[in-house]
Coordinates of C-alpha atoms in Angstrom, one line a residue:
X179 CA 163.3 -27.5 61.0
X180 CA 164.6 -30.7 62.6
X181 CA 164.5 -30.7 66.5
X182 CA 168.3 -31.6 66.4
X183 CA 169.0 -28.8 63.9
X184 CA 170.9 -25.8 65.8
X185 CA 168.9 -22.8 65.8
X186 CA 170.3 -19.8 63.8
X187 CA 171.5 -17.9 66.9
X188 CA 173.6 -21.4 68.4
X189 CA 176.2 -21.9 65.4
X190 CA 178.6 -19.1 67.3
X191 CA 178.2 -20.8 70.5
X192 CA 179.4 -24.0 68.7
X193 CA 181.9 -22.3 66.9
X194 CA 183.3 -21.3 70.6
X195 CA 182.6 -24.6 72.0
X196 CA 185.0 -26.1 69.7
X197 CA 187.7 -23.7 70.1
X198 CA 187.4 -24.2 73.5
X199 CA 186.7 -27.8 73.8
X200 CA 190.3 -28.0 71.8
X201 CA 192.6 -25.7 74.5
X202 CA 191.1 -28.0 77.2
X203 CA 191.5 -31.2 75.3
X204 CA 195.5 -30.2 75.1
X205 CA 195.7 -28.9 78.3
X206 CA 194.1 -32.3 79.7
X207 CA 197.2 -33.8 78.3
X208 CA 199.4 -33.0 81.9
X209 CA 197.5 -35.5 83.8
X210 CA 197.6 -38.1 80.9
X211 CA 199.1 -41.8 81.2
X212 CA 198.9 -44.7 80.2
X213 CA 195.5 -46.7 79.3
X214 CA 193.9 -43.4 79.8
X215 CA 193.6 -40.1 78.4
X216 CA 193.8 -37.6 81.3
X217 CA 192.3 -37.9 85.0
X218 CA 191.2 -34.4 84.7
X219 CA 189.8 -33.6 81.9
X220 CA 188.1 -29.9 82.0
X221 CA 186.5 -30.6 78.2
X222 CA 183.9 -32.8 79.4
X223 CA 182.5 -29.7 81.9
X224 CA 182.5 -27.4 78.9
X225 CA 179.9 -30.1 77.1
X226 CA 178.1 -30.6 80.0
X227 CA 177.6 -26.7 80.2
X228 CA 176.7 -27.0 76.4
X229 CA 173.9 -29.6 76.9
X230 CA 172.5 -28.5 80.2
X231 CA 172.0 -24.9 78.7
X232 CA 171.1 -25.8 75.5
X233 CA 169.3 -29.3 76.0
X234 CA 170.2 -33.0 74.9
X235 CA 168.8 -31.7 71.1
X236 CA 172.4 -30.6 70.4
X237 CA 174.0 -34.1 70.6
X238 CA 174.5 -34.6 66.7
X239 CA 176.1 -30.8 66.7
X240 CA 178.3 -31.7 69.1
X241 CA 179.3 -35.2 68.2
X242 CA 180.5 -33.7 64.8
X243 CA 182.1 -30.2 66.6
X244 CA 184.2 -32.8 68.3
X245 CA 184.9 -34.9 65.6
X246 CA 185.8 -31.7 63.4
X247 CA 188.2 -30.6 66.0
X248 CA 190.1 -34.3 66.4
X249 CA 190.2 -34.1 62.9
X250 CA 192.0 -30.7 62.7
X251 CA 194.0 -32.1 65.8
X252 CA 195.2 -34.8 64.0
X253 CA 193.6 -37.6 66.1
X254 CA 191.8 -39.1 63.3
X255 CA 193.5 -39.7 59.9
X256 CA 191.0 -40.5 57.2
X257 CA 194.5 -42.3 55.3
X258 CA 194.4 -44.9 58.8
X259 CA 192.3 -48.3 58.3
X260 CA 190.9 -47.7 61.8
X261 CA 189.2 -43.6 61.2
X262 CA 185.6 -45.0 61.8
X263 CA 186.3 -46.4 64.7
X264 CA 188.1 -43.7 65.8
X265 CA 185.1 -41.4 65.4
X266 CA 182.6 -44.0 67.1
X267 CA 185.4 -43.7 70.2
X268 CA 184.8 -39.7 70.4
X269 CA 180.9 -39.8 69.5
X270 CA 180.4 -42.5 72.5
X271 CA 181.2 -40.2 75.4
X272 CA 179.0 -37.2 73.6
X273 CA 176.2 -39.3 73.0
X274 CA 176.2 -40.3 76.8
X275 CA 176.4 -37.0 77.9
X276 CA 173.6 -35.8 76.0
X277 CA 171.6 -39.2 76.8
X278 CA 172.4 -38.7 80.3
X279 CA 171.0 -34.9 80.5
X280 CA 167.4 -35.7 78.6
X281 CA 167.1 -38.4 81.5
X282 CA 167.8 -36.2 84.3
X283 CA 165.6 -33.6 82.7
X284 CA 162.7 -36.4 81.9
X285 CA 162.9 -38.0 85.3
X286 CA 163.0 -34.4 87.2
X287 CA 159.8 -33.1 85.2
X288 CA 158.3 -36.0 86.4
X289 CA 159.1 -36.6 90.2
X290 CA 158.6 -33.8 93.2
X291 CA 160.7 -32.9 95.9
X292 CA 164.0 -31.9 96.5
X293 CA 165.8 -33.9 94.1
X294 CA 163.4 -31.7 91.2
X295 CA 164.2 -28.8 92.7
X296 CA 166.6 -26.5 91.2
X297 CA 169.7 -27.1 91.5
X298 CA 169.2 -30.6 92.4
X299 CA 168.8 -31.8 88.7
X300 CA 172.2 -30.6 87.7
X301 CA 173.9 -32.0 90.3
X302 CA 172.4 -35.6 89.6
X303 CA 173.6 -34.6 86.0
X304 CA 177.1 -33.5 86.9
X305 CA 177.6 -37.2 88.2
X306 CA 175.3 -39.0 85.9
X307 CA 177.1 -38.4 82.5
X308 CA 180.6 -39.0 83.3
X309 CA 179.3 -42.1 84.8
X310 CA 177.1 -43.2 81.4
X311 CA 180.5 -42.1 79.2
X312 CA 182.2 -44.8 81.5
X313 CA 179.6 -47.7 80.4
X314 CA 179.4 -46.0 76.5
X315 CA 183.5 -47.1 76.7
X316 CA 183.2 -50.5 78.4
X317 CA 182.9 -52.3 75.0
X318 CA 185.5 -50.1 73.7
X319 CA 187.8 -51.4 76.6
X320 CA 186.9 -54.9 76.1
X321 CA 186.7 -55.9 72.0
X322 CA 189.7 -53.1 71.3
X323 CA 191.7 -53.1 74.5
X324 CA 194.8 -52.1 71.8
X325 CA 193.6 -49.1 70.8
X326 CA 194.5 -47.6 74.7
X327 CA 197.2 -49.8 75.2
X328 CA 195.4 -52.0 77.6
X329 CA 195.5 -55.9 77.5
X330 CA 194.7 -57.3 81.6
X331 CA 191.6 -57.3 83.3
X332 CA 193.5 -54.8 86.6
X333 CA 194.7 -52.6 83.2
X334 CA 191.4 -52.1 81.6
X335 CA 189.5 -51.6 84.9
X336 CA 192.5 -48.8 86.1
X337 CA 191.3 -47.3 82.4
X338 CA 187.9 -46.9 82.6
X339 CA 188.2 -45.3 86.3
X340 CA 191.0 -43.1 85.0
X341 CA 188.3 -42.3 82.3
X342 CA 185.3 -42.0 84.6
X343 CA 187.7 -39.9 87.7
X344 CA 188.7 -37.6 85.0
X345 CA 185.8 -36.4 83.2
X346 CA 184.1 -36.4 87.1
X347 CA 186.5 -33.7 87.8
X348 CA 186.1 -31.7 84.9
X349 CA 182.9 -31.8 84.9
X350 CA 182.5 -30.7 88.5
X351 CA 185.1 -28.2 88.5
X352 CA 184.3 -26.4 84.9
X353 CA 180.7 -26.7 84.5
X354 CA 179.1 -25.0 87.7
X355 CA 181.0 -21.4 86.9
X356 CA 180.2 -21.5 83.4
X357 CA 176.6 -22.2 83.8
X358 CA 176.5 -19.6 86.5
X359 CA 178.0 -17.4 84.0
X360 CA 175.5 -17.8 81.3
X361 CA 173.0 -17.3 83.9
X362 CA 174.5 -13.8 84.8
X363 CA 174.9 -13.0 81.1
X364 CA 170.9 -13.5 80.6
X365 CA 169.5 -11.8 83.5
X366 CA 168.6 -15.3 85.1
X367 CA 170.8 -14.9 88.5
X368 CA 172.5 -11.7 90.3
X369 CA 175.9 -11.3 91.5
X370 CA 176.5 -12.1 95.1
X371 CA 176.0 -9.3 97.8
X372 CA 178.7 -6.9 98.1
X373 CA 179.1 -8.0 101.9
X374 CA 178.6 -11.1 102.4
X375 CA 178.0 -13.0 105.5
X376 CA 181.3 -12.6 107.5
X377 CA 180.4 -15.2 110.1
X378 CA 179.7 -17.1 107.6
X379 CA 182.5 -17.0 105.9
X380 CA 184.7 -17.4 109.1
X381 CA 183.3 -20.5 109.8
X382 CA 183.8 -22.6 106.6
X383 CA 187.1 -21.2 106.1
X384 CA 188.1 -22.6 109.3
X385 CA 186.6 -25.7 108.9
X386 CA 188.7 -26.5 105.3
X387 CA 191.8 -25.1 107.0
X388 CA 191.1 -27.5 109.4
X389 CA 190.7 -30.7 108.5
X390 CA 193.7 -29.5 105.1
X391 CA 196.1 -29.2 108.3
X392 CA 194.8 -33.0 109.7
X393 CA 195.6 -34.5 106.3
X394 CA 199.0 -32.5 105.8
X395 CA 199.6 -34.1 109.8
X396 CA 198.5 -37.3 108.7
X397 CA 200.9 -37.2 105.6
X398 CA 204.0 -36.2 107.9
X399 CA 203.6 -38.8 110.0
X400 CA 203.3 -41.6 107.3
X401 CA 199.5 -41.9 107.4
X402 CA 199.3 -41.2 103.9
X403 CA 196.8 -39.0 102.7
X404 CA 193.1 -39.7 103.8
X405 CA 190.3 -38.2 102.0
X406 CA 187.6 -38.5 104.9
X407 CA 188.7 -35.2 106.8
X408 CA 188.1 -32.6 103.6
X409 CA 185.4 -35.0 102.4
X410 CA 183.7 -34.0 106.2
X411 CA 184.6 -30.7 105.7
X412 CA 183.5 -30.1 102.2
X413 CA 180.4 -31.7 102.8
X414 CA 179.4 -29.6 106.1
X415 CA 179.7 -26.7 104.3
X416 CA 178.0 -27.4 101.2
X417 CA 174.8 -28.5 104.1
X418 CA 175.4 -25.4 106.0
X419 CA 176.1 -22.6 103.3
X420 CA 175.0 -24.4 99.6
X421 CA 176.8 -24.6 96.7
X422 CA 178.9 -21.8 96.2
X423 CA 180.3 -22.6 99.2
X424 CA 180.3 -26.3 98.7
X425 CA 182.4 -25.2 94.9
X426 CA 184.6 -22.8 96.4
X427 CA 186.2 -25.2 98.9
X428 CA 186.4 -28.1 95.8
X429 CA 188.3 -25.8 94.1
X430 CA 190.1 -24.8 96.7
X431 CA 191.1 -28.7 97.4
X432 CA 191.6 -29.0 93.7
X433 CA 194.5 -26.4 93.9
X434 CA 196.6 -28.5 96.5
X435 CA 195.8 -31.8 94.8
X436 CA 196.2 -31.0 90.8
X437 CA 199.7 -29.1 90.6
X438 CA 201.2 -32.1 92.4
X439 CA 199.6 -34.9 89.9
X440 CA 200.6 -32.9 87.2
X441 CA 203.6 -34.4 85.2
X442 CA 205.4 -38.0 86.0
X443 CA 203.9 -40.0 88.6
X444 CA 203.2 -43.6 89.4
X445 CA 199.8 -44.9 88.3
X446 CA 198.6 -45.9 91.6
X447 CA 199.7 -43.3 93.9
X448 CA 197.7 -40.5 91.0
X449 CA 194.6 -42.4 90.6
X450 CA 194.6 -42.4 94.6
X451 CA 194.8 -38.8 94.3
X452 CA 192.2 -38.3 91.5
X453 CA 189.9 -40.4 93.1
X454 CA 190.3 -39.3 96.5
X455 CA 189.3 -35.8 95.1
X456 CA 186.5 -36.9 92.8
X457 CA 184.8 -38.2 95.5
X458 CA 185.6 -35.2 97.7
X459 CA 183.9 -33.1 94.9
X460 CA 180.5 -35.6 94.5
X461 CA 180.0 -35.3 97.8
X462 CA 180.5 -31.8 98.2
X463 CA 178.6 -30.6 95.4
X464 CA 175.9 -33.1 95.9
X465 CA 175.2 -31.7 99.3
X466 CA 175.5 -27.7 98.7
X467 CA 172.9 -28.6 95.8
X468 CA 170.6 -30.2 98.1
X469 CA 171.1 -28.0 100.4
X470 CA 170.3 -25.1 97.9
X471 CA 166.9 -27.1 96.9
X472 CA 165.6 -27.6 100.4
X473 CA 166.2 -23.3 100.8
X474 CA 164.2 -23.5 97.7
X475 CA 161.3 -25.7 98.9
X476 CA 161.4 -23.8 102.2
X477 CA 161.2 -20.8 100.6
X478 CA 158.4 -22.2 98.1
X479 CA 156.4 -22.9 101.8
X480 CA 156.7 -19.9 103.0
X481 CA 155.6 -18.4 99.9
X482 CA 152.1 -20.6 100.1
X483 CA 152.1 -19.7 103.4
X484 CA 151.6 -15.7 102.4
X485 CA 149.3 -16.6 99.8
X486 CA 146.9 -18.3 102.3
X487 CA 147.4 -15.4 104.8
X488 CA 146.4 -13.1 101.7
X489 CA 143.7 -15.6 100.2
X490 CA 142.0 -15.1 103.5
X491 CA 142.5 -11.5 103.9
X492 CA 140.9 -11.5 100.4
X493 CA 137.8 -13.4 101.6
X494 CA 137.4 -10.6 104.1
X495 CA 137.3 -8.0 102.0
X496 CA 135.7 -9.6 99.8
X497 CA 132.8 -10.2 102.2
X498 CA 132.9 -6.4 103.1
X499 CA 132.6 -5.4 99.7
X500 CA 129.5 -7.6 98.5
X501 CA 128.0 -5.7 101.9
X502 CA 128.9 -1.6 100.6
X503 CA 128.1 -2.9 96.8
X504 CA 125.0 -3.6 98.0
X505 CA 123.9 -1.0 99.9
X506 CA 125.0 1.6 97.3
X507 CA 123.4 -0.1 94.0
X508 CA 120.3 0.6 95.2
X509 CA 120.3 4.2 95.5
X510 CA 123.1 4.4 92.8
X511 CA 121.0 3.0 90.4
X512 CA 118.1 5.4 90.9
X513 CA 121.0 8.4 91.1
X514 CA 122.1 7.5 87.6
X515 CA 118.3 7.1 86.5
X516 CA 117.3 10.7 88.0
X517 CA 121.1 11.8 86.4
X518 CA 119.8 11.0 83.1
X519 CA 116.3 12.6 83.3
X520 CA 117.6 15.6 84.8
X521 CA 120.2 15.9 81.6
X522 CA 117.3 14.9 79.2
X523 CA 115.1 18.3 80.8
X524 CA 117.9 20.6 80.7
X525 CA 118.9 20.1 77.3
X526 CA 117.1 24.0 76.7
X527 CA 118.2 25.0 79.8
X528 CA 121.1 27.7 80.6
X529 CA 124.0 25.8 79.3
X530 CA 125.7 26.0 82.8
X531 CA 123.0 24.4 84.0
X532 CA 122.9 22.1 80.7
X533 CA 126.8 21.5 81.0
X534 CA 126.6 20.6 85.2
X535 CA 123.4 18.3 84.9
X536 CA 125.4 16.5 81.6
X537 CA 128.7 16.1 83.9
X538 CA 126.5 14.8 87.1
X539 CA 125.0 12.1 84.3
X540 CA 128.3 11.1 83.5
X541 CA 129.8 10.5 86.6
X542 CA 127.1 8.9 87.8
X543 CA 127.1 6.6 84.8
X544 CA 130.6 5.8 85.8
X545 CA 129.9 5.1 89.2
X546 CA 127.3 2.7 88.0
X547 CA 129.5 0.7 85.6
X548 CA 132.2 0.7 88.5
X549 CA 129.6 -1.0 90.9
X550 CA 128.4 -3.3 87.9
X551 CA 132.0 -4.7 87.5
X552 CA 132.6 -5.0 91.3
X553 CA 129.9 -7.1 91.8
X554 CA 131.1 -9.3 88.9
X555 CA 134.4 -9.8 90.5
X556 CA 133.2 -10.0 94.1
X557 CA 130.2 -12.3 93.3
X558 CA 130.0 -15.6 94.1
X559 CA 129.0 -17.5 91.2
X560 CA 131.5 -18.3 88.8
X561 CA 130.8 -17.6 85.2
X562 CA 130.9 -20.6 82.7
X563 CA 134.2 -20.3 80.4
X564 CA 132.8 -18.4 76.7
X565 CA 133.9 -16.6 73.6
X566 CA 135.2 -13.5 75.1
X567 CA 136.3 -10.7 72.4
X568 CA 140.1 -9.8 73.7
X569 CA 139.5 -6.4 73.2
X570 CA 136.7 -6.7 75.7
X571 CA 138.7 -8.4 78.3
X572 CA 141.5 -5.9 77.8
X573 CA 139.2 -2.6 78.3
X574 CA 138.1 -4.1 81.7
X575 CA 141.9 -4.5 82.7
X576 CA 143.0 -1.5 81.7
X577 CA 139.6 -0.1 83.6
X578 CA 140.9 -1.9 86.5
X579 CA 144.9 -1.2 86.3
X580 CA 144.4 2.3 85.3
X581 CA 143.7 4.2 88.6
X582 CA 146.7 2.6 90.5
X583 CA 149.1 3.3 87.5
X584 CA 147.7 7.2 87.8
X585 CA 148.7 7.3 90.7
X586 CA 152.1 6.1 90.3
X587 CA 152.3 8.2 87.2
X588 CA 152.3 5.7 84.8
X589 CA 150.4 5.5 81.3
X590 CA 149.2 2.2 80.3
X591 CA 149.6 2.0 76.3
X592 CA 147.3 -0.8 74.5
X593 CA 148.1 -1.4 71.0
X594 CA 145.3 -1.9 68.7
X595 CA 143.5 -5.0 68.5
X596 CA 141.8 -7.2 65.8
X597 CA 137.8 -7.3 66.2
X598 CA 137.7 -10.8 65.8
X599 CA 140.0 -12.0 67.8
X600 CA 138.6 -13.5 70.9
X601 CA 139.9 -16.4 73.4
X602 CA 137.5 -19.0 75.4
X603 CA 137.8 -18.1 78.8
X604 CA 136.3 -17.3 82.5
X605 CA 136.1 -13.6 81.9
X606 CA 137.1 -12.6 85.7
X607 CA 139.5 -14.7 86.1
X608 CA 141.5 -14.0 83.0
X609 CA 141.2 -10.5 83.9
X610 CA 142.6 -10.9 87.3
X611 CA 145.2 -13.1 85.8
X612 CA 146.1 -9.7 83.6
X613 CA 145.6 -7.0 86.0
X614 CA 148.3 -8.9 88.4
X615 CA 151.1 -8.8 85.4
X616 CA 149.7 -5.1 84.5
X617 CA 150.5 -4.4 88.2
X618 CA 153.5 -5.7 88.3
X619 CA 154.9 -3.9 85.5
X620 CA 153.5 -0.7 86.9
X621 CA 155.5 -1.2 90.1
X622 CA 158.5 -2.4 88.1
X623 CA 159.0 0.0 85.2
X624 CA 161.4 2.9 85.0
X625 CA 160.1 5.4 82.5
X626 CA 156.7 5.6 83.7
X627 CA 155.3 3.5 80.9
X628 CA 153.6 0.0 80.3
X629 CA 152.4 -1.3 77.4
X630 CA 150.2 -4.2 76.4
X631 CA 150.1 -5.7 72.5
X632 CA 147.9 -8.2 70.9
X633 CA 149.5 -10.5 68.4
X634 CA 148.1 -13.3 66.9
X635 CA 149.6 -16.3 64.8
X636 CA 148.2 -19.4 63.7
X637 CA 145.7 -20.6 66.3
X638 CA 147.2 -18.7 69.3
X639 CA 146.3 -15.5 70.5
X640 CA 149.8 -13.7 72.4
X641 CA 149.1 -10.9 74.9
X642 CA 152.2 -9.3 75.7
X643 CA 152.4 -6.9 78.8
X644 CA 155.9 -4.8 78.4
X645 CA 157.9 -2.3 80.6
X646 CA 161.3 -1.0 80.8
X647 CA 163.1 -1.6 83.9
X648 CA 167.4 -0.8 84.4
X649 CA 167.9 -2.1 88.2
X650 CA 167.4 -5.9 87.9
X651 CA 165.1 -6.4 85.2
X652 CA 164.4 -10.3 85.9
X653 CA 164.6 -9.8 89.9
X654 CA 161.6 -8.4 92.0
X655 CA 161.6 -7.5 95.6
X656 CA 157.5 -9.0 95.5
X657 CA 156.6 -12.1 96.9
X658 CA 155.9 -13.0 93.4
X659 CA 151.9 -14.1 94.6
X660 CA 150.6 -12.0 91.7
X661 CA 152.3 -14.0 89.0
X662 CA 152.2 -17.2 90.5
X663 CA 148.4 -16.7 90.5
X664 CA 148.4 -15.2 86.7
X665 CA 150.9 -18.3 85.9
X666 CA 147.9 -20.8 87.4
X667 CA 144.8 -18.9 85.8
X668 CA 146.8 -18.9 82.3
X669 CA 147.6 -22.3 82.7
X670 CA 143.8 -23.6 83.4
X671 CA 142.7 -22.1 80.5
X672 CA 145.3 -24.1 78.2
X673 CA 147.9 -21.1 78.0
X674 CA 151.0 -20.7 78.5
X675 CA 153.1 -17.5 80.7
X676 CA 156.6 -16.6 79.8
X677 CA 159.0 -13.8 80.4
X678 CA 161.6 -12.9 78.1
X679 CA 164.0 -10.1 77.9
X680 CA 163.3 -8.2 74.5
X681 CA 166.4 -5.7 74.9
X682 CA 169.3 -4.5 77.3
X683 CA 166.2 -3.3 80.1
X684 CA 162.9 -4.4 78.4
X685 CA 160.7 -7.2 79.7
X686 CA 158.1 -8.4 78.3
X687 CA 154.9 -11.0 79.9
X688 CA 153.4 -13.0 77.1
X689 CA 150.3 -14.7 77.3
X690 CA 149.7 -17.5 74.9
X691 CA 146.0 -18.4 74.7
X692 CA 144.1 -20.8 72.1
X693 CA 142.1 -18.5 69.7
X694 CA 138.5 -19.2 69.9
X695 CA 136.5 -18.1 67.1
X696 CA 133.9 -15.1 68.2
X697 CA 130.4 -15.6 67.6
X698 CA 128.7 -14.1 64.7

């Protein structure tokens, strides 16, 4: 299948984002003018939605959605001379948009700090594409300046910001909710707290109210209206409170503003308007998402921070344990020896004698493989990566998850595994990688059952580690240490970790691990 190809399950989100793209694309028609289609124009958040959930690879789909639904609109006429240029003009602005989002997400993959950090990149995206439409139309504007009624140098530049203010707007205004809403739909975010911070609150709602009443002031007194007080305003609160806040007070802004552009009104005294709030709306949503990405890297800190309090709490006990492993292999070992000869002599005994020496020879046979595999895991010495039979590496984590889950009441279920499938890996660490998502879904699930399948498909080997959970399914109250550490030990062995949701409450850990082939 061709990478640009829609996947089976995205033709109905097309098939909406057509229908939808066309009720904007009319409604955008209030703020229209001359030289210029609309300076708002809520269509162009809808596509940036489409692209930034979906990724740049539906460009072609969306280029011909939107030249499918200006051809039902009427807006190009295959009897007119001038149709292919007419569906160049509305493939331009959707082949920046999608250009504009694979270079956000190339350039954020490949840089650190806040400006990669979540939701940095979509901001940088929300200004980025608009912006790259705006240079996609420049030749338009220049070597067809009739086709928008244009002909001076002032009219063509009063175009293109017209153009660029508008889809600024809509993309600012539109996109952020329906992303969020997507989000929500998939189990990716929550909904807010049913109290939220009233101080909070207080404070930015005072602040807008504020510096609204300085510009309303400044208007009555034939100041005009400045954009510098809201701008302030917008922008403390997207620092202080992120950008929900930042958002909420944009759209608040964008209420006053819109209603009164809507309609007849000079060219100038509009675009001042329009432009005034588009910058307004950068700025504001620029800083809440910055401000959102430095809690995020804070929070990312902190996080390290636990792990090395833990790492070295771990080196403790680890420390103690080599110590008692020691001093009970010994004596174990000769307990298990004397176990068995004792069982092997009263073989013609009574058989409650028979029955009690055979039950002291097999707990002491499990006490010995229990001290065997502790001193694996708690020795120093590192074992060189090998063929390791999956079925192996799974009975040692179920060995190791089982008496925690027991005591949770939980029943670890492992579905049955091919004898020759096996992976090349660092036994222990693979395991531990394991036992942390087996522990997680132990703490996690909601009908007291986990279970772990082996699939395997061309050269990959998927371990999949599932358990129901109803109360936030994709949200854990954890630190989130144990996966982060299974993500890492995965990840140095050429794998891969996902989650996914495989039903309303049902999530599922896949590992995805190069097959090795198992020695003969």
């Amino acid at each position: 299948m061709a990478a640009w190809r829609p996947r089976p399950g995205e033709w109905p989100v097309l098939l909406g984002y057509g229908a939808v793209f066309w009720v904007l694309h009319h409604l955008a028609v209030l703020w229209g003018g001359t030289g210029y289609y609309s300076l708002w124009f809520p269509a162009a958040g809808v596509r940036l939605a489409l692209f930034w959930r979906f990724g740049a690879r539906l460009t072609v789909a969306a280029v011909a959605t939107e030249i499918l639904v200006q051809i039902l609109g009427g807006v190009i006429v295959f009897h007119e001379p001038d149709w292919p240029s007419a569906m160049a003009r509305v493939a331009s602005p959707v082949l920046a948009y999608g250009i504009a989002v694979a270079l956000v997400r190339a350039l954020t993959r490949r840089s650190t700090g806040s400006l990669a950090t979540a939701p940095m990149p979509l901001g940088l995206a929300s200004v980025a594409a608009p912006l790259s439409a705006v240079l996609f139309a420049l030749p338009w504007s220049i070597l067809r300046p009739e086709v928008t009624n244009v002909t001076s140098v002032r009219e063509i530049i009063a175009s293109l910001t017209a153009f660029g203010v508008g889809d600024l707007l809509g993309v600012l205004l539109v996109a952020p909710p329906l992303l969020y809403a997507a989000d929500l739909l998939k189990g990716r975010a929550s909904l807010p707290p049913h109290r939220p911070n009233l101080a909070a609150v207080a404070e930015a709602v005072c602040v807008l109210a504020a510096s609204l009443v300085l510009v309303a002031t400044l208007a009555t007194i034939g100041l005009g209206l400045p954009a510098t007080p809201v701008l302030l305003a917008i922008a403390w609160i997207g620092l202080r409170f992120g950008r929900a806040a930042a958002w909420t007070s944009i759209v608040v802004t964008a209420v006053f503003v819109l209603p009164e552009t809507a309609g007849a009104m000079a060219l100038d005294a509009r675009l001042a308007l329009h432009m005034s709030l588009a910058a307004v709306a950068v700025v504001g949503y620029l800083a809440g998402s910055f401000a959102d990405a430095e809690a995020k890297a804070v929070a990312a800190v902190a996080r390290r921070d636990r792990m090395l309090f833990q790492a070295e709490r771990l080196k403790t006990l680890r420390a103690m344990s080599v110590v008692v492993i020691h001093e009970i292999s010994q004596p174990l070992s000769t307990l298990s020896i004397e176990a068995r000869h004792l069982a092997d002599i009263s073989r013609d005994a009574d058989p409650d004698i028979r029955d009690t020496a055979a039950l002291i020879e097999r707990k002491a046979d499990t006490l010995a493989t229990l001290v065997r595999r502790l001193r694996r895991f708690g020795g120093r010495a590192v074992d060189e990566p090998s063929v390791l039979p999956v079925a192996v590496l799974l009975d040692s984590v179920v060995a190791l998850a089982r008496p925690e889950a027991a005591i949770a009441g939980v029943t670890i279920d492992v579905g049955p595994v091919g004898p020759d499938l096996a992976v090349m890996a660092q036994e222990v660490e693979l395991a531990q990688a394991l036992v942390n998502l087996v522990r997680n879904a132990v703490q996690a699930c909601d009908d007291n059952r986990v279970e772990i399948t082996v699939t395997c498909q061309d050269d990959l080997v998927a371990i999949t580690v599932a358990n129901h959970c109803v109360d936030h399914p994709l949200v854990h109250d954890g630190m989130g240490v144990g996966s982060l550490i299974a993500r890492t030990i995965v990840g140095a062995h050429g794998g891969q970790l996902s989650r996914v949701r495989t039903g309303p409450a049902n999530i599922a850990h896949i590992v995805t691990l190069p097959r090795a082939e198992e020695p003969a």
